[in-house]
Coordinates of C-alpha atoms in Angstrom, one line a residue:
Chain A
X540 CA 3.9 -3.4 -20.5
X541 CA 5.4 -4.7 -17.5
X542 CA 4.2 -2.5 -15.1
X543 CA 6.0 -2.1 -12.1
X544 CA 9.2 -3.6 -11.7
X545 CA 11.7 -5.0 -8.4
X546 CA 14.7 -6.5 -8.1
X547 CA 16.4 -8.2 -6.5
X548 CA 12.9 -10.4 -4.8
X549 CA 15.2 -11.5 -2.2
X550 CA 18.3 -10.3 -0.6
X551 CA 20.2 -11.3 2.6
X552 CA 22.5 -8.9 4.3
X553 CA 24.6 -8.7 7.0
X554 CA 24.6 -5.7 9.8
X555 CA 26.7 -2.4 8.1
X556 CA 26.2 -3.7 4.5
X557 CA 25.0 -1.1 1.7
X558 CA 22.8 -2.4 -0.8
X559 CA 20.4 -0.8 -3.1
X560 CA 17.0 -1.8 -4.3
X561 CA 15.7 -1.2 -8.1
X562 CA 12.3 -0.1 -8.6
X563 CA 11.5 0.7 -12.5
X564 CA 8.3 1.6 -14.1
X565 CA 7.4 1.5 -17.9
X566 CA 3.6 3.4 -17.8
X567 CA 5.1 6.9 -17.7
X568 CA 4.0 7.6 -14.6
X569 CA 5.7 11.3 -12.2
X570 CA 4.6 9.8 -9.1
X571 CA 6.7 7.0 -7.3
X572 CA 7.0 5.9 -3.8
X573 CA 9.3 3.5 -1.5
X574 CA 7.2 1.5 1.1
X575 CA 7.9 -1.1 3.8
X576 CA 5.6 -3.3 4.8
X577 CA 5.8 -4.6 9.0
X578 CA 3.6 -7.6 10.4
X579 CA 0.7 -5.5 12.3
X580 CA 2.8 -1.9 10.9
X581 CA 0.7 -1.8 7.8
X582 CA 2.6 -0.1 4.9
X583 CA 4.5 2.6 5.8
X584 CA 6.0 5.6 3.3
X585 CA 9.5 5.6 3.3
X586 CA 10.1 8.1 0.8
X587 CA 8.5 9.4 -2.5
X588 CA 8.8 11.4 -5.6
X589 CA 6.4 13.7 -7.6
X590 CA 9.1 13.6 -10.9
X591 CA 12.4 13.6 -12.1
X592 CA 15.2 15.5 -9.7
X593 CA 12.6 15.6 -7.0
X594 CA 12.0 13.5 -3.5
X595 CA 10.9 14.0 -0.4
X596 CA 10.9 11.7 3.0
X597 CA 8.3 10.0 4.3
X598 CA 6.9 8.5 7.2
X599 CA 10.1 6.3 8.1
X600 CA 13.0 7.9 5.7
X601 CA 16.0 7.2 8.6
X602 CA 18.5 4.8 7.1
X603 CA 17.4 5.3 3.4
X604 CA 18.4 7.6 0.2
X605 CA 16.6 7.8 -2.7
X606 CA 17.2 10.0 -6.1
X607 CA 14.8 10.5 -9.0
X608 CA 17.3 11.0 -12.2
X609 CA 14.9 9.6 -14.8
X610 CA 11.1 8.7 -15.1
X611 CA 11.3 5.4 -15.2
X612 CA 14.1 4.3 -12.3
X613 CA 13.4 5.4 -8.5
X614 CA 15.9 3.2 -6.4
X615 CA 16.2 3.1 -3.1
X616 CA 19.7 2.9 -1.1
X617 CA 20.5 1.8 2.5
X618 CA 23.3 3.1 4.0
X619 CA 24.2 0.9 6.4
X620 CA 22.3 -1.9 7.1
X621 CA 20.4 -3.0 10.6
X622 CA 18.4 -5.6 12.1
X623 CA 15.4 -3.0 12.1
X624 CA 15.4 -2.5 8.2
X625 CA 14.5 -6.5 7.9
X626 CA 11.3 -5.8 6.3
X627 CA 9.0 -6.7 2.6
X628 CA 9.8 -3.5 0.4
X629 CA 7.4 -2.6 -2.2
X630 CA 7.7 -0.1 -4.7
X631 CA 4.6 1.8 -6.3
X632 CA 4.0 4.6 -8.8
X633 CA 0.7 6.7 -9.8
X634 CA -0.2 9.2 -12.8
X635 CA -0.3 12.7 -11.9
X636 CA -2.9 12.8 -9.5
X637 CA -2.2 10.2 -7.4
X638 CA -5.4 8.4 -7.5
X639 CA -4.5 5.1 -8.2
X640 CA -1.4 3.4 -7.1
X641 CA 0.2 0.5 -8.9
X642 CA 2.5 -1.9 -7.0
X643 CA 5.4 -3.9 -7.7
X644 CA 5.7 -7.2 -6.5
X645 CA 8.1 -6.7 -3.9
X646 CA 11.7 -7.4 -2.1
X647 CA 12.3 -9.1 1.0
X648 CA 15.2 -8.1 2.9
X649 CA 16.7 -9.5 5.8
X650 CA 19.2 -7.9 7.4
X651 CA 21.1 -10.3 10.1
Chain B
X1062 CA -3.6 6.9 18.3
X1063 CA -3.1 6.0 14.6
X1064 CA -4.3 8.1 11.6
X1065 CA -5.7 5.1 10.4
X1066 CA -7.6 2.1 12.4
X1067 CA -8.0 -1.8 11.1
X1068 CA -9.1 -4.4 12.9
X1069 CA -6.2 -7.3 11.5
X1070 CA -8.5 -10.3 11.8
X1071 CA -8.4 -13.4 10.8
X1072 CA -11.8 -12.9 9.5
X1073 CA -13.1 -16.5 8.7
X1074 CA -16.3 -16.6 6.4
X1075 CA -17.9 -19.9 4.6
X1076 CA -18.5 -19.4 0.8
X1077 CA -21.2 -17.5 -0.2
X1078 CA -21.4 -15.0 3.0
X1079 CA -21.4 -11.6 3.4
X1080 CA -18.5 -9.9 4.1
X1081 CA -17.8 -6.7 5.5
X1082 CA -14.8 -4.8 6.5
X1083 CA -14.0 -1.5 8.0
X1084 CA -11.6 1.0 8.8
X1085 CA -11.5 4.0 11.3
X1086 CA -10.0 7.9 10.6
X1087 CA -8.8 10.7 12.7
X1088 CA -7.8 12.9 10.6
X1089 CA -10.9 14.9 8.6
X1090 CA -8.6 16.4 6.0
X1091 CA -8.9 13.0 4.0
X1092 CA -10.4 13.2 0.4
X1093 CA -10.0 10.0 -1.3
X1094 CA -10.3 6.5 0.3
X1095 CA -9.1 3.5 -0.9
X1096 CA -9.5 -0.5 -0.6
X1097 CA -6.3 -2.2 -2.1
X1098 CA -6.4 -6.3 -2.1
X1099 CA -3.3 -7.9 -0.9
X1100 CA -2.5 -11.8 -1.6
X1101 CA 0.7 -13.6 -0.1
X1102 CA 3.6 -12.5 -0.6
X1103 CA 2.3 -10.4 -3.7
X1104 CA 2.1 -6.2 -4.3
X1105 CA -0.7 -4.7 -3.2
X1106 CA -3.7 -4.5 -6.0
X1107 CA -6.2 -1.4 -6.3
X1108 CA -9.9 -3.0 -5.7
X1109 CA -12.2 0.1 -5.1
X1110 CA -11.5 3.9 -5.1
X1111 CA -13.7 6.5 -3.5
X1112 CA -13.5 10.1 -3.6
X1113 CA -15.7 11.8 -0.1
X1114 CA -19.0 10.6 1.2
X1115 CA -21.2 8.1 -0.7
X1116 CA -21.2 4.3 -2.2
X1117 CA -19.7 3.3 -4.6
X1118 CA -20.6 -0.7 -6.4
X1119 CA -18.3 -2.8 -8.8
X1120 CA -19.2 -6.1 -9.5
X1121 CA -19.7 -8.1 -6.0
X1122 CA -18.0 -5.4 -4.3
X1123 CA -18.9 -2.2 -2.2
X1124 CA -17.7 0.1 -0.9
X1125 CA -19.1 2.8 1.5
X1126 CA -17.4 6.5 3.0
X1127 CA -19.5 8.3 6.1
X1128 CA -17.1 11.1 6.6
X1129 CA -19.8 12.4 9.0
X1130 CA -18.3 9.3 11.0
X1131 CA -15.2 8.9 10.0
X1132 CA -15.5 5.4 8.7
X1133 CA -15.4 3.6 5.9
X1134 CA -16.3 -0.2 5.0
X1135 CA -15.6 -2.4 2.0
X1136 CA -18.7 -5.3 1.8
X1137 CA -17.8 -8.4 -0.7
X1138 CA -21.1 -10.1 -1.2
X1139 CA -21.4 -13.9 -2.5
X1140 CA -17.6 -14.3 -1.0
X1141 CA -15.4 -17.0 -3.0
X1142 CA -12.5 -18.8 -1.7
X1143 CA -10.8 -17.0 -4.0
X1144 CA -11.1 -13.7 -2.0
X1145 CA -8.9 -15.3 0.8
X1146 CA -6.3 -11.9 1.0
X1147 CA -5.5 -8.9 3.2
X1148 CA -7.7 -5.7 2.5
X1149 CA -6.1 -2.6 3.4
X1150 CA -7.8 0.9 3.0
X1151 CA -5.9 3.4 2.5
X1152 CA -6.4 7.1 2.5
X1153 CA -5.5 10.6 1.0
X1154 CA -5.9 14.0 1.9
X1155 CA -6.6 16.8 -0.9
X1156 CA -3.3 18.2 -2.2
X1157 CA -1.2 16.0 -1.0
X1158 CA 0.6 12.2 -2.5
X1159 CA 1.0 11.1 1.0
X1160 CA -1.1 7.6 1.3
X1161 CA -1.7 6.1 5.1
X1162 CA -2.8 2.9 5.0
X1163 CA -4.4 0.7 7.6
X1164 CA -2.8 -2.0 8.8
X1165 CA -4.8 -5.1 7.0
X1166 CA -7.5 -7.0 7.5
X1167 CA -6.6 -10.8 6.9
X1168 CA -9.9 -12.5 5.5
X1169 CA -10.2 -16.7 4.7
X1170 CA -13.4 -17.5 2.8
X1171 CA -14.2 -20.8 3.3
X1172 CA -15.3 -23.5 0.3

C-alpha cells in the first residue's frame, strides 16, 4: 500500500513550458485534491475532485487543468509556465467524507 | 482578513515543556477542525481531528475547539525534539470538501 504517490519530486522549467504533475493513489479513495504550498501562504486549493469525470477549481485554479478519468490518477497540468507558479505541490486524497486527508510527499517546481 | 489566522512562529521550547498552539476563525460555518504535522520538506501528516466544540486527547497530544470563540489550540505536553515541525490547522465547513488551512506554525523543541 503505497499510499499517496508524486512524481516527478523535482522539476525545473523555464517561462512558457507545459508540464504535468502525476499524483496517483492506491487506497480507493473519491476524494482528491491539488495544493500549493507558499512560504507564509499556507496551503492553498488549487483544484479538487469528488470522483471520476468530476473537478472543480479551487482557491488558486488560474494557470492549471486537471481531469479525473480514473480513481486512482488525478494529474495536474500547467499550461504555460510562470515565475509565479514556482511553488512545493502536494497532492492529497480522502474517503468519502472528507475527514481525513492523506498527503503525498510532494513536487517542487521552479519555474525560471 | 483571512479565513483562517496562525501565528508562523518560530516557537522555541526546551525538552520537556508545554506547548501550545493556536489558530483563529472567521467564518462560523466551520464543522470539523483539524491539526496536520508538517516535517521538512515532507507531506503534511494528520495529527488530531475534531468535529465542533470540545477536547479531544491522543497520547501527549490535545486538542481543544471553542466555537463560542472561534479558536482552537493544539497543546503537546512532555515536548520531544522530535516534535520539531510546522503545525497547521486546518478547517471544514459541513457539506462541503473545501479545506482552508492556516498558514503554519514553525515549532523547535529543544534537547
Amino acid at each position: 500500500n503505497a499510499g499517496v504517490t508524486q512524481t516527478p519530486k523535482f522539476q525545473v522549467l523555464k517561462t512558457g513550458q507545459s508540464m504535468t504533475l502525476q499524483c496517483a493513489q492506491d487506497m480507493n479513495h473519491e476524494y482528491m485534491s491539488w495544493y500549493r504550498q507558499d512560504p507564509g501562504m499556507g496551503l492553498r486549493l488549487i483544484h479538487y475532485s469528488v470522483g471520476a469525470g468530476i473537478t472543480d477549481q479551487g482557491e488558486v485554479p488560474n494557470g492549471y487543468n486537471v481531469s479525473r478519468s480514473t480513481t486512482e490518477d488525478f494529474p495536474l497540468r500547467l499550461l504555460s509556465a510562470a515565475p509565479s507558479q514556482t511553488s512545493v505541490y502536494f497532492c492529497a486524497s480522502s474517503p468519502a467524507g472528507g475527514e481525513t486527508q492523506y498527503f503525498g510527499p510532494g513536487t517542487r517546481l521552479l519555474v525560471l | 482578513q483571512k479565513e483562517v489566522e496562525q501565528d508562523p512562529g518560530p516557537l522555541s521550547v526546551p525538552e520537556g515543556a508545554i506547548v501550545s498552539l493556536n489558530c483563529t476563525y472567521s467564518n462560523s460555518a466551520f464543522q470539523y477542525f483539524m491539526w496536520y504535522r508538517q516535517y521538512s520538506r515532507k507531506g503534511p501528516e494528520l495529527l488530531m481531528y475534531t468535529y465542533s466544540s470540545g477536547n479531544k486527547e491522543d497520547g501527549r497530544f490535545t486538542a481543544q475547539v471553542d466555537k463560542s470563540s472561534k479558536y482552537i489550540s493544539l497543546f503537546i505536553r512532555d515536548s520531544q525534539p522530535s516534535d520539531s515541525a510546522t503545525y497547521l490547522c486546518a478547517m471544514q465547513g459541513s457539506g462541503t470538501y473545501k479545506y482552508i488551512f492556516g498558514t503554519g506554525t514553525r515549532l523547535k523543541v529543544l534537547a
